[in-house]
CSV table of C-alpha atoms and ligand atoms in Angstrom, one decimal:
chain,number,residue,atom,x,y,z
E,1,UNK,CA,-40.1,102.3,202.6
E,2,UNK,CA,-40.6,98.6,202.3
E,3,UNK,CA,-40.7,96.7,205.6
E,4,UNK,CA,-37.6,94.7,204.8
E,5,UNK,CA,-35.6,97.8,204.1
E,6,UNK,CA,-36.8,99.4,207.3
E,7,UNK,CA,-35.6,96.3,209.3
E,8,UNK,CA,-32.3,96.3,207.5
E,9,UNK,CA,-31.8,100.0,208.3
E,10,UNK,CA,-32.8,99.6,211.9
E,11,UNK,CA,-30.4,96.7,212.4
E,12,UNK,CA,-27.6,98.2,210.3
E,13,UNK,CA,-27.6,95.2,208.0
E,14,UNK,CA,-25.6,95.9,204.8
E,15,UNK,CA,-26.7,95.3,201.3
E,16,UNK,CA,-25.7,91.8,200.1
E,17,UNK,CA,-22.7,93.0,198.1
E,18,UNK,CA,-21.3,94.7,201.2
E,19,UNK,CA,-21.0,91.7,203.5
E,20,UNK,CA,-17.3,90.8,204.2
E,21,UNK,CA,-17.5,87.4,205.9
E,22,UNK,CA,-19.8,84.9,204.2
E,23,UNK,CA,-20.5,81.3,204.7
E,24,UNK,CA,-22.1,79.3,201.9
E,25,UNK,CA,-23.7,76.1,203.2
E,26,UNK,CA,-24.3,73.8,200.2
E,27,UNK,CA,-26.0,70.3,200.2
E,28,UNK,CA,-23.9,69.1,197.2
E,29,UNK,CA,-20.9,70.0,195.1
E,30,UNK,CA,-22.3,72.2,192.3
E,31,UNK,CA,-25.3,73.7,194.1
E,32,UNK,CA,-23.6,76.9,195.1
E,33,UNK,CA,-22.2,77.5,191.6
E,34,UNK,CA,-25.7,76.9,190.0
E,35,UNK,CA,-27.6,78.8,192.6
E,36,UNK,CA,-25.4,81.8,193.4
E,37,UNK,CA,-22.2,81.4,191.5
E,38,UNK,CA,-22.4,85.0,190.2
E,39,UNK,CA,-23.1,86.4,193.7
E,40,UNK,CA,-20.1,84.4,195.2
E,41,UNK,CA,-17.8,85.7,192.4
E,42,UNK,CA,-19.0,89.2,193.0
E,43,UNK,CA,-18.6,89.0,196.8
E,44,UNK,CA,-15.0,87.6,196.4
E,45,UNK,CA,-14.1,90.3,193.9
E,46,UNK,CA,-15.4,93.0,196.3
E,47,UNK,CA,-13.0,91.6,199.0
E,48,UNK,CA,-15.3,89.4,201.0
E,49,UNK,CA,-14.0,86.2,202.6
E,50,UNK,CA,-16.2,83.4,201.4
E,51,UNK,CA,-16.0,80.0,202.9
E,52,UNK,CA,-17.9,77.0,201.6
E,53,UNK,CA,-19.3,74.3,203.8
E,54,UNK,CA,-20.2,71.2,201.8
E,55,UNK,CA,-22.6,69.0,203.7
E,56,UNK,CA,-22.6,65.8,201.6
E,57,UNK,CA,-20.0,64.0,199.5
E,58,UNK,CA,-22.0,64.2,196.2
E,59,UNK,CA,-21.6,60.4,195.8
E,60,UNK,CA,-25.2,59.9,194.5
E,61,UNK,CA,-24.7,62.2,191.5
E,62,UNK,CA,-24.5,59.7,188.7
E,63,UNK,CA,-26.9,57.6,186.7
E,64,UNK,CA,-24.2,55.1,185.8
E,65,UNK,CA,-24.4,52.0,188.1
E,66,UNK,CA,-20.8,51.1,187.3
E,67,UNK,CA,-19.4,54.2,188.9
E,68,UNK,CA,-18.5,53.4,192.5
E,69,UNK,CA,-19.6,55.9,195.1
E,70,UNK,CA,-16.2,56.4,196.6
E,71,UNK,CA,-14.5,57.3,193.3
E,72,UNK,CA,-17.4,59.6,192.4
E,73,UNK,CA,-17.0,61.4,195.8
E,74,UNK,CA,-13.3,61.9,195.1
E,75,UNK,CA,-13.9,63.2,191.7
E,76,UNK,CA,-16.6,65.6,192.8
E,77,UNK,CA,-14.4,66.9,195.6
E,78,UNK,CA,-11.7,67.8,193.0
E,79,UNK,CA,-14.3,69.4,190.7
E,80,UNK,CA,-15.7,71.5,193.6
E,81,UNK,CA,-12.3,72.7,194.6
E,82,UNK,CA,-11.6,73.9,191.1
E,83,UNK,CA,-15.0,75.5,190.8
E,84,UNK,CA,-14.6,77.3,194.1
E,85,UNK,CA,-11.2,78.6,192.9
E,86,UNK,CA,-12.8,80.1,189.8
E,87,UNK,CA,-15.1,82.1,192.0
E,88,UNK,CA,-12.4,83.2,194.4
E,89,UNK,CA,-13.3,80.9,197.3
E,90,UNK,CA,-10.2,79.7,199.2
E,91,UNK,CA,-11.6,77.4,201.7
E,92,UNK,CA,-14.0,74.5,201.7
E,93,UNK,CA,-15.1,72.5,204.8
E,94,UNK,CA,-16.3,69.1,203.9
E,95,UNK,CA,-18.8,67.5,206.3
E,96,UNK,CA,-18.9,64.3,204.2
E,97,UNK,CA,-22.5,63.2,205.0
E,98,UNK,CA,-23.6,60.6,202.6
E,99,UNK,CA,-25.4,62.1,199.6
E,100,UNK,CA,-29.0,61.2,199.9
E,101,UNK,CA,-28.2,59.3,203.1
E,102,UNK,CA,-30.4,58.8,206.2
E,103,UNK,CA,-28.4,61.2,208.4
E,104,UNK,CA,-30.2,63.3,211.0
E,105,UNK,CA,-30.2,67.0,210.0
E,106,UNK,CA,-29.4,67.9,213.7
E,107,UNK,CA,-25.9,66.4,213.2
E,108,UNK,CA,-25.3,68.8,210.3
E,109,UNK,CA,-26.7,71.6,212.6
E,110,UNK,CA,-24.2,70.7,215.3
E,111,UNK,CA,-21.3,71.0,212.9
E,112,UNK,CA,-22.6,74.3,211.6
E,113,UNK,CA,-23.1,75.8,215.0
E,114,UNK,CA,-19.4,75.1,215.7
E,115,UNK,CA,-18.3,76.4,212.4
E,116,UNK,CA,-20.3,79.6,212.8
E,117,UNK,CA,-18.8,80.2,216.2
E,118,UNK,CA,-15.3,79.6,214.8
E,119,UNK,CA,-15.6,81.5,211.5
E,120,UNK,CA,-18.0,84.2,212.6
E,121,UNK,CA,-19.7,84.9,209.2
E,122,UNK,CA,-22.0,87.9,208.9
E,123,UNK,CA,-24.1,86.3,206.2
E,124,UNK,CA,-25.0,82.6,205.6
E,125,UNK,CA,-26.2,81.5,202.1
E,126,UNK,CA,-28.0,78.2,201.8
E,127,UNK,CA,-30.8,76.4,200.0
E,128,UNK,CA,-34.4,77.4,200.9
E,129,UNK,CA,-35.7,74.5,203.0
E,130,UNK,CA,-39.3,75.7,202.6
E,131,UNK,CA,-39.4,75.4,198.8
E,132,UNK,CA,-42.7,73.6,198.4
E,133,UNK,CA,-41.8,71.3,195.5
E,134,UNK,CA,-38.3,70.5,196.6
E,135,UNK,CA,-38.0,66.7,197.1
E,136,UNK,CA,-34.3,66.2,197.4
E,137,UNK,CA,-34.0,65.5,201.1
E,138,UNK,CA,-30.4,66.9,201.3
E,139,UNK,CA,-31.6,70.3,200.1
E,140,UNK,CA,-34.4,70.4,202.7
E,141,UNK,CA,-32.3,69.0,205.6
E,142,UNK,CA,-29.2,71.2,204.9
E,143,UNK,CA,-31.2,74.4,204.5
E,144,UNK,CA,-33.0,73.7,207.7
E,145,UNK,CA,-29.8,72.8,209.6
E,146,UNK,CA,-28.2,76.1,208.4
E,147,UNK,CA,-31.3,78.1,209.4
E,148,UNK,CA,-31.5,76.6,212.9
E,149,UNK,CA,-27.7,76.9,213.4
E,150,UNK,CA,-27.9,80.6,212.3
E,151,UNK,CA,-30.4,81.1,215.1
E,152,UNK,CA,-29.1,78.9,217.9
E,153,UNK,CA,-25.3,79.4,217.7
E,154,UNK,CA,-25.6,82.7,219.6
E,155,UNK,CA,-26.8,81.0,222.8
E,156,UNK,CA,-23.7,79.9,224.8
E,157,UNK,CA,-25.5,77.0,226.4
E,158,UNK,CA,-26.6,75.5,223.1
E,159,UNK,CA,-24.8,72.1,222.7
E,160,UNK,CA,-22.0,73.4,224.8
E,161,UNK,CA,-20.9,71.4,227.9
E,162,UNK,CA,-18.5,74.3,228.8
E,163,UNK,CA,-20.4,77.4,227.8
E,164,UNK,CA,-18.4,80.5,227.0
E,165,UNK,CA,-19.3,83.8,225.5
E,166,UNK,CA,-20.3,83.7,221.8
E,167,UNK,CA,-19.6,86.6,219.5
E,168,UNK,CA,-22.8,87.5,217.7
E,169,UNK,CA,-21.8,87.7,214.0
E,170,UNK,CA,-24.6,86.5,211.7
E,171,UNK,CA,-26.9,89.3,210.6
E,172,UNK,CA,-28.8,87.6,207.9
E,173,UNK,CA,-29.4,84.4,206.0
E,174,UNK,CA,-29.9,84.3,202.3
E,175,UNK,CA,-31.8,81.5,200.5
E,176,UNK,CA,-31.1,80.4,197.0
E,177,UNK,CA,-33.2,77.9,195.0
E,178,UNK,CA,-36.2,79.9,196.4
E,179,UNK,CA,-39.6,80.7,195.0
E,180,UNK,CA,-39.9,83.8,197.2
E,181,UNK,CA,-36.9,86.0,196.3
E,182,UNK,CA,-36.7,89.5,197.8
E,183,UNK,CA,-33.2,90.4,196.6
E,184,UNK,CA,-31.8,90.4,193.1
E,185,UNK,CA,-28.0,90.5,192.6
E,186,UNK,CA,-26.8,91.9,189.3
E,187,UNK,CA,-24.2,89.5,188.0
E,188,UNK,CA,-23.5,90.9,184.5
E,189,UNK,CA,-19.7,91.2,185.2
E,190,UNK,CA,-19.5,87.8,186.9
E,191,UNK,CA,-21.7,85.6,184.7
E,192,UNK,CA,-18.7,84.2,182.7
E,193,UNK,CA,-17.1,83.1,185.9
E,194,UNK,CA,-20.3,81.4,187.1
E,195,UNK,CA,-20.5,79.4,183.8
E,196,UNK,CA,-16.8,78.5,184.0
E,197,UNK,CA,-17.3,77.3,187.5
E,198,UNK,CA,-20.4,75.3,186.7
E,199,UNK,CA,-18.5,73.6,183.9
E,200,UNK,CA,-15.8,72.5,186.3
E,201,UNK,CA,-18.3,69.9,187.5
E,202,UNK,CA,-17.5,67.6,184.7
E,203,UNK,CA,-19.1,64.5,186.3
E,204,UNK,CA,-22.4,66.4,186.1
E,205,UNK,CA,-22.0,67.3,182.4
E,206,UNK,CA,-24.6,64.8,181.1
E,207,UNK,CA,-27.4,65.4,178.7
E,208,UNK,CA,-29.2,67.8,181.0
E,209,UNK,CA,-26.4,70.4,181.1
E,210,UNK,CA,-27.5,72.3,178.0
E,211,UNK,CA,-31.0,72.5,179.4
E,212,UNK,CA,-29.7,73.7,182.8
E,213,UNK,CA,-27.6,76.4,181.2
E,214,UNK,CA,-30.5,77.6,179.1
E,215,UNK,CA,-32.8,77.6,182.1
E,216,UNK,CA,-30.3,79.6,184.2
E,217,UNK,CA,-29.9,82.1,181.5
E,218,UNK,CA,-33.6,82.6,181.0
E,219,UNK,CA,-34.2,82.9,184.8
E,220,UNK,CA,-31.3,85.3,185.3
E,221,UNK,CA,-32.6,87.5,182.4
E,222,UNK,CA,-36.0,87.5,183.9
E,223,UNK,CA,-34.7,88.6,187.3
E,224,UNK,CA,-32.2,91.0,185.7
E,225,UNK,CA,-35.1,93.1,184.5
E,226,UNK,CA,-36.1,93.9,188.1
E,227,UNK,CA,-32.8,95.6,188.8
E,228,UNK,CA,-31.9,97.0,185.3
E,229,UNK,CA,-29.3,94.4,184.5
E,230,UNK,CA,-29.0,91.8,181.9
E,231,UNK,CA,-28.5,88.9,184.4
E,232,UNK,CA,-29.4,88.7,188.1
E,233,UNK,CA,-29.5,86.0,190.7
E,234,UNK,CA,-32.6,85.8,193.0
E,235,UNK,CA,-32.1,85.3,196.7
E,236,UNK,CA,-34.4,85.5,199.7
E,237,UNK,CA,-32.6,87.3,202.4
E,238,UNK,CA,-33.9,87.3,205.9
E,239,UNK,CA,-32.5,89.1,209.0
E,240,UNK,CA,-31.8,86.5,211.8
E,241,UNK,CA,-34.5,88.1,214.0
E,242,UNK,CA,-37.0,87.1,211.4
E,243,UNK,CA,-36.3,83.4,212.0
E,244,UNK,CA,-38.2,83.1,215.2
E,245,UNK,CA,-41.6,84.3,216.5
E,246,UNK,CA,-41.8,86.8,213.7
E,247,UNK,CA,-45.1,86.5,211.8
E,248,UNK,CA,-44.1,88.9,209.0
E,249,UNK,CA,-41.2,86.7,208.0
E,250,UNK,CA,-43.2,85.1,205.2
E,251,UNK,CA,-44.0,88.5,203.7
E,252,UNK,CA,-40.7,90.4,203.8
Z,301,ZN,ZN1,-28.0,69.7,195.3
């Protein structure tokens, strides 16, 4: 048996489809739909409660200098709400950091620690902060903030002037936009919803959209072959114990 499966069995960590409380931590509106829209739709349809945490306001997402940031942020908020609805996500928490801004990732981490303690997710899905050729700072900072929060929330003294007992809920973290996937989620029945949700992001429907949809389809077909499906999304799932002093983390 593969090492990862052994760890999951030992720690009683369910298969990704079987998690019931899931928190998706996204740098921008649209990342979750593009990266794991099918998985989110699948989880929701299986009865999971999925909550989105949107780190930034998406206000950098235009090449038109005449579009003010404030109005773009409002539009993207509306688009994200509609996209989330398509995938069965009821709640979005907006942290409203400035898209591409010079914020400290530790501020994002603080919010996430509190949200994890409050919502008690079993699984956190976020962007892979170790992706070597990722140069959008929000993707690196937010993925890192979510990873550290997933580790540190469980210590009552962490950022807590009045420490009280913390319920340990998070079993695993799953990275999308990753070059080292170890889990492939069949999305054949949910791909239509994913595409519908992506298209709700009308402000992002510029020239590149056709290429993006083609790229996603090719990628999903490639990953689908690994699990006998037409389309699959690729995720790197890590048990939380692998996020600290765990040399095999890179290889599981
Ligand atoms: Zn993004």
